[in-house]
mmCIF file of C-alpha atoms in Angstrom:
data_model
loop_
_atom_site.group_PDB
_atom_site.id
_atom_site.type_symbol
_atom_site.label_atom_id
_atom_site.label_comp_id
_atom_site.label_asym_id
_atom_site.label_seq_id
_atom_site.Cartn_x
_atom_site.Cartn_y
_atom_site.Cartn_z
ATOM 1 C CA UNK Q 160 0.072 0.191 0.390
ATOM 2 C CA UNK Q 161 1.365 3.641 -0.590
ATOM 3 C CA UNK Q 162 2.272 5.453 2.441
ATOM 4 C CA UNK Q 163 -0.513 8.446 1.730
ATOM 5 C CA UNK Q 164 -3.263 5.622 1.420
ATOM 6 C CA UNK Q 165 -5.921 6.376 4.746
ATOM 7 C CA UNK Q 166 -7.953 3.409 5.760
ATOM 8 C CA UNK Q 167 -10.906 3.439 8.670
ATOM 9 C CA UNK Q 168 -8.946 2.156 11.486
ATOM 10 C CA UNK Q 169 -10.330 0.382 14.345
ATOM 11 C CA UNK Q 170 -8.523 0.662 18.048
ATOM 12 C CA UNK Q 171 -8.310 -2.611 19.876
ATOM 13 C CA UNK Q 172 -8.603 -3.047 23.445
ATOM 14 C CA UNK Q 173 -7.768 -6.427 24.648
ATOM 15 C CA UNK Q 174 -6.908 -8.253 21.972
ATOM 16 C CA UNK Q 175 -3.766 -8.294 18.950
ATOM 17 C CA UNK Q 176 -4.804 -9.653 15.610
ATOM 18 C CA UNK Q 177 -2.004 -11.378 13.788
ATOM 19 C CA UNK Q 178 -1.989 -12.279 9.860
ATOM 20 C CA UNK Q 179 -3.841 -14.971 9.289
ATOM 21 C CA UNK Q 180 -5.908 -14.681 12.582
ATOM 22 C CA UNK Q 181 -9.841 -15.268 12.121
ATOM 23 C CA UNK Q 182 -11.475 -13.616 15.217
ATOM 24 C CA UNK Q 183 -14.819 -12.275 16.032
ATOM 25 C CA UNK Q 184 -14.903 -8.654 17.541
ATOM 26 C CA UNK Q 185 -17.291 -7.142 19.961
ATOM 27 C CA UNK Q 186 -17.439 -3.481 18.927
ATOM 28 C CA UNK Q 187 -19.467 -0.619 20.827
ATOM 29 C CA UNK Q 188 -17.549 2.494 20.356
ATOM 30 C CA UNK Q 189 -19.726 4.987 18.153
ATOM 31 C CA UNK Q 190 -16.573 6.118 16.208
ATOM 32 C CA UNK Q 191 -15.876 2.141 15.856
ATOM 33 C CA UNK Q 192 -18.742 1.282 14.161
ATOM 34 C CA UNK Q 193 -19.092 3.999 12.050
ATOM 35 C CA UNK Q 194 -15.371 2.816 10.591
ATOM 36 C CA UNK Q 195 -16.837 -0.612 9.971
ATOM 37 C CA UNK Q 196 -20.174 1.043 8.055
ATOM 38 C CA UNK Q 197 -17.629 3.228 5.861
ATOM 39 C CA UNK Q 198 -14.971 0.233 4.944
ATOM 40 C CA UNK Q 199 -18.433 -2.298 4.185
ATOM 41 C CA UNK Q 200 -19.262 0.221 1.435
ATOM 42 C CA UNK Q 201 -16.029 -0.581 -0.301
ATOM 43 C CA UNK Q 202 -12.891 -3.147 -0.319
ATOM 44 C CA UNK Q 203 -13.876 -4.155 3.558
ATOM 45 C CA UNK Q 204 -10.367 -3.484 4.597
ATOM 46 C CA UNK Q 205 -9.499 -1.747 8.075
ATOM 47 C CA UNK Q 206 -6.097 -1.714 10.234
ATOM 48 C CA UNK Q 207 -6.495 -3.028 13.482
ATOM 49 C CA UNK Q 208 -4.372 -1.782 16.195
ATOM 50 C CA UNK Q 209 -4.128 -1.761 19.518
ATOM 51 C CA UNK Q 210 -4.418 0.454 22.276
ATOM 52 C CA UNK Q 211 -1.592 0.645 25.052
ATOM 53 C CA UNK Q 212 -4.311 1.387 27.913
ATOM 54 C CA UNK Q 213 -7.182 -0.382 27.057
ATOM 55 C CA UNK Q 214 -9.165 2.290 29.466
ATOM 56 C CA UNK Q 215 -8.939 4.842 27.235
ATOM 57 C CA UNK Q 216 -12.392 5.517 25.307
ATOM 58 C CA UNK Q 217 -11.039 8.050 22.785
ATOM 59 C CA UNK Q 218 -7.823 6.947 21.835
ATOM 60 C CA UNK Q 219 -5.496 9.200 19.776
ATOM 61 C CA UNK Q 220 -2.190 8.229 17.714
ATOM 62 C CA UNK Q 221 -0.098 8.285 21.091
ATOM 63 C CA UNK Q 222 -2.204 6.151 23.027
ATOM 64 C CA UNK Q 223 -2.066 3.061 20.332
ATOM 65 C CA UNK Q 224 0.894 0.773 19.300
ATOM 66 C CA UNK Q 225 2.823 1.688 16.465
ATOM 67 C CA UNK Q 226 2.419 -1.662 14.465
ATOM 68 C CA UNK Q 227 -0.932 -3.470 13.721
ATOM 69 C CA UNK Q 228 -2.618 -5.300 11.116
ATOM 70 C CA UNK Q 229 -4.065 -4.856 7.841
ATOM 71 C CA UNK Q 230 -7.328 -6.809 8.070
ATOM 72 C CA UNK Q 231 -10.465 -7.675 6.191
ATOM 73 C CA UNK Q 232 -14.018 -7.765 7.416
ATOM 74 C CA UNK Q 233 -15.899 -11.118 6.661
ATOM 75 C CA UNK Q 234 -18.975 -10.739 8.169
ATOM 76 C CA UNK Q 235 -20.356 -7.938 10.370
ATOM 77 C CA UNK Q 236 -23.937 -8.214 12.206
ATOM 78 C CA UNK Q 237 -25.582 -5.510 13.990
ATOM 79 C CA UNK Q 238 -26.833 -7.056 17.361
ATOM 80 C CA UNK Q 239 -30.154 -5.561 19.333
ATOM 81 C CA UNK Q 240 -28.268 -3.764 22.215
ATOM 82 C CA UNK Q 241 -26.557 -1.429 19.125
ATOM 83 C CA UNK Q 242 -23.164 -3.266 19.132
ATOM 84 C CA UNK Q 243 -21.893 -4.884 16.023
ATOM 85 C CA UNK Q 244 -20.205 -7.981 15.919
ATOM 86 C CA UNK Q 245 -17.614 -8.672 13.290
ATOM 87 C CA UNK Q 246 -15.764 -11.500 11.932
ATOM 88 C CA UNK Q 247 -12.141 -9.985 10.743
ATOM 89 C CA UNK Q 248 -9.336 -11.928 8.913
ATOM 90 C CA UNK Q 249 -5.541 -10.372 9.542
ATOM 91 C CA UNK Q 250 -3.932 -10.021 6.517
ATOM 92 C CA UNK Q 251 -0.981 -8.250 6.391
ATOM 93 C CA UNK Q 252 1.412 -6.694 9.382
ATOM 94 C CA UNK Q 253 1.707 -3.039 9.118
ATOM 95 C CA UNK Q 254 3.780 -0.126 10.789
ATOM 96 C CA UNK Q 255 1.455 2.939 10.809
ATOM 97 C CA UNK Q 256 3.257 6.281 9.552
ATOM 98 C CA UNK Q 257 0.609 8.499 10.003
ATOM 99 C CA UNK Q 258 -2.691 8.672 12.459
ATOM 100 C CA UNK Q 259 -5.709 11.230 11.927
ATOM 101 C CA UNK Q 260 -8.854 11.820 13.610
ATOM 102 C CA UNK Q 261 -11.558 12.454 11.178
ATOM 103 C CA UNK Q 262 -14.854 13.586 11.799
ATOM 104 C CA UNK Q 263 -16.653 10.185 12.391
ATOM 105 C CA UNK Q 264 -13.271 8.205 12.856
ATOM 106 C CA UNK Q 265 -9.817 7.427 13.026
ATOM 107 C CA UNK Q 266 -7.658 7.140 9.641
ATOM 108 C CA UNK Q 267 -4.130 5.389 9.414
ATOM 109 C CA UNK Q 268 -1.854 5.456 6.476
ATOM 110 C CA UNK Q 269 0.590 2.235 7.007
ATOM 111 C CA UNK Q 270 3.176 0.450 4.913
ATOM 112 C CA UNK Q 271 3.319 -3.569 5.025
ATOM 113 C CA UNK Q 272 5.936 -5.014 7.024
ATOM 114 C CA UNK Q 273 7.421 -8.092 5.850
ATOM 115 C CA UNK Q 274 9.732 -10.509 7.647
ATOM 116 C CA UNK Q 275 13.469 -10.384 7.732
ATOM 117 C CA UNK Q 276 14.670 -13.981 6.979
ATOM 118 C CA UNK Q 277 18.287 -15.371 6.775
ATOM 119 C CA UNK Q 278 18.425 -17.637 3.645
ATOM 120 C CA UNK Q 279 20.694 -19.679 5.422
ATOM 121 C CA UNK Q 280 18.882 -20.092 8.548
ATOM 122 C CA UNK Q 281 16.287 -23.132 8.121
ATOM 123 C CA UNK Q 282 13.533 -21.797 9.853
ATOM 124 C CA UNK Q 283 11.170 -24.536 8.453
ATOM 125 C CA UNK Q 284 12.403 -27.413 10.487
ATOM 126 C CA UNK Q 285 12.932 -24.878 13.740
ATOM 127 C CA UNK Q 286 9.174 -23.708 13.418
ATOM 128 C CA UNK Q 287 7.431 -27.464 13.006
ATOM 129 C CA UNK Q 288 9.740 -28.219 15.846
ATOM 130 C CA UNK Q 289 7.798 -25.475 17.436
ATOM 131 C CA UNK Q 290 4.538 -26.725 16.633
ATOM 132 C CA UNK Q 291 5.643 -30.228 18.386
ATOM 133 C CA UNK Q 292 5.944 -28.303 21.366
ATOM 134 C CA UNK Q 293 3.033 -26.836 21.164
ATOM 135 C CA UNK Q 294 1.150 -30.184 20.947
ATOM 136 C CA UNK Q 295 2.916 -31.068 24.345
ATOM 137 C CA UNK Q 296 1.522 -28.080 25.883
ATOM 138 C CA UNK Q 297 -2.002 -28.207 24.370
ATOM 139 C CA UNK Q 298 -1.639 -31.838 26.102
ATOM 140 C CA UNK Q 299 -1.154 -30.358 29.618
ATOM 141 C CA UNK Q 300 -3.345 -27.215 29.014
ATOM 142 C CA UNK Q 301 -6.176 -28.575 26.640
ATOM 143 C CA UNK Q 302 -6.494 -24.791 25.850
ATOM 144 C CA UNK Q 303 -5.593 -25.056 22.317
ATOM 145 C CA UNK Q 304 -7.890 -26.961 19.496
ATOM 146 C CA UNK Q 305 -7.154 -29.833 17.621
ATOM 147 C CA UNK Q 306 -8.148 -28.725 14.703
ATOM 148 C CA UNK Q 307 -5.516 -25.975 14.783
ATOM 149 C CA UNK Q 308 -2.610 -28.256 15.584
ATOM 150 C CA UNK Q 309 -3.374 -30.365 12.514
ATOM 151 C CA UNK Q 310 -3.496 -27.094 10.440
ATOM 152 C CA UNK Q 311 -0.150 -26.044 11.921
ATOM 153 C CA UNK Q 312 1.342 -29.669 11.038
ATOM 154 C CA UNK Q 313 0.293 -29.225 7.559
ATOM 155 C CA UNK Q 314 1.909 -25.553 7.629
ATOM 156 C CA UNK Q 315 5.179 -25.376 5.819
ATOM 157 C CA UNK Q 316 5.809 -21.561 6.045
ATOM 158 C CA UNK Q 317 7.178 -20.482 9.340
ATOM 159 C CA UNK Q 318 6.010 -16.599 9.229
ATOM 160 C CA UNK Q 319 2.736 -18.301 9.007
ATOM 161 C CA UNK Q 320 3.306 -21.029 11.613
ATOM 162 C CA UNK Q 321 4.767 -18.422 13.525
ATOM 163 C CA UNK Q 322 1.885 -15.785 13.949
ATOM 164 C CA UNK Q 323 -0.883 -18.616 14.214
ATOM 165 C CA UNK Q 324 1.065 -19.412 17.549
ATOM 166 C CA UNK Q 325 1.641 -15.912 18.832
ATOM 167 C CA UNK Q 326 -2.188 -15.354 18.426
ATOM 168 C CA UNK Q 327 -2.979 -18.525 20.462
ATOM 169 C CA UNK Q 328 -0.601 -18.181 23.415
ATOM 170 C CA UNK Q 329 -1.903 -17.526 26.883
ATOM 171 C CA UNK Q 330 0.300 -14.343 27.496
ATOM 172 C CA UNK Q 331 -0.486 -10.836 27.752
ATOM 173 C CA UNK Q 332 -1.201 -8.242 25.810
ATOM 174 C CA UNK Q 333 1.707 -6.466 25.609
ATOM 175 C CA UNK Q 334 3.668 -9.664 25.218
ATOM 176 C CA UNK Q 335 1.755 -10.523 22.344
ATOM 177 C CA UNK Q 336 2.489 -6.807 20.642
ATOM 178 C CA UNK Q 337 6.412 -7.441 21.301
ATOM 179 C CA UNK Q 338 5.632 -10.260 18.905
ATOM 180 C CA UNK Q 339 3.740 -8.800 16.510
ATOM 181 C CA UNK Q 340 6.607 -5.786 16.094
ATOM 182 C CA UNK Q 341 9.670 -8.319 15.853
ATOM 183 C CA UNK Q 342 9.927 -8.239 12.212
ATOM 184 C CA UNK Q 343 12.961 -10.667 12.798
ATOM 185 C CA UNK Q 344 11.792 -14.271 12.341
ATOM 186 C CA UNK Q 345 14.270 -16.628 13.697
ATOM 187 C CA UNK Q 346 14.061 -13.910 16.639
ATOM 188 C CA UNK Q 347 10.050 -14.396 16.954
ATOM 189 C CA UNK Q 348 10.559 -18.040 16.370
ATOM 190 C CA UNK Q 349 13.015 -17.969 19.734
ATOM 191 C CA UNK Q 350 10.741 -15.817 21.973
ATOM 192 C CA UNK Q 351 7.641 -18.013 21.201
ATOM 193 C CA UNK Q 352 9.918 -21.118 22.385
ATOM 194 C CA UNK Q 353 10.452 -19.190 25.148
ATOM 195 C CA UNK Q 354 7.089 -18.551 26.136
ATOM 196 C CA UNK Q 355 5.872 -21.975 25.407
ATOM 197 C CA UNK Q 356 8.633 -23.518 27.699
ATOM 198 C CA UNK Q 357 7.674 -20.974 30.984
ATOM 199 C CA UNK Q 358 4.041 -22.007 30.018
ATOM 200 C CA UNK Q 359 4.954 -25.655 30.684
ATOM 201 C CA UNK Q 360 6.915 -25.118 33.432
ATOM 202 C CA UNK Q 361 4.376 -23.038 35.129
ATOM 203 C CA UNK Q 362 1.780 -25.997 34.484
ATOM 204 C CA UNK Q 363 4.506 -28.788 35.858
ATOM 205 C CA UNK Q 364 4.627 -26.447 38.828
ATOM 206 C CA UNK Q 365 1.061 -26.204 39.715
ATOM 207 C CA UNK Q 366 0.571 -30.063 39.242
ATOM 208 C CA UNK Q 367 3.592 -30.462 41.572
ATOM 209 C CA UNK Q 368 1.767 -28.303 43.856
ATOM 210 C CA UNK Q 369 -1.600 -29.817 43.675
ATOM 211 C CA UNK Q 370 0.359 -33.167 44.384
ATOM 212 C CA UNK Q 371 1.901 -31.997 47.714
ATOM 213 C CA UNK Q 372 -2.029 -30.876 48.938
ATOM 214 C CA UNK Q 373 -3.496 -34.155 47.948
ATOM 215 C CA UNK Q 374 -0.745 -36.033 49.929
ATOM 216 C CA UNK Q 375 -1.120 -33.725 53.113
ATOM 217 C CA UNK Q 376 -4.723 -34.033 52.867
#
């Protein structure tokens, strides 16, 4: 996208959307609903960008992170209470160049950011190893759908694997945003394995504590 093309933008309070993710969003803010109505008239493309502080009701550029996700609206449903439910699909990781508050909603100009990949690195094998690790985690916490794991096992693109896993991990919004902003794919994959390992450690510690409590009882 050329840098001077402005697209309506949707500030998100408590989620980071990655390329390839398909997620439902519930939208209640007047400006955000106007932005959605606007994009439904054209190509259904919208920039999703997470707020630094979810409490802010009318965010400006300084309240938003500098990386977001250009996304496409797959479905829009107006609910009886005035809120809107949308199904969105993340398309591209983008860096925000400029953000303006037009009279009805936020608009941003962005540039698409591609991963930095060292051709000498075998990142496909690395990504597949992380999928296997994720499978072990899902056996422990039962939070990752078997359908997603099957899709990941069939996937041979390390960028897509990394983004799909990042969207599923049980980590804070700030940690997810850091992953969205990591352009070096190898570094991103290393960070993912770190997060998976630490979650597995937490689960095993909890199990040991539960075991001890049971024994004492």
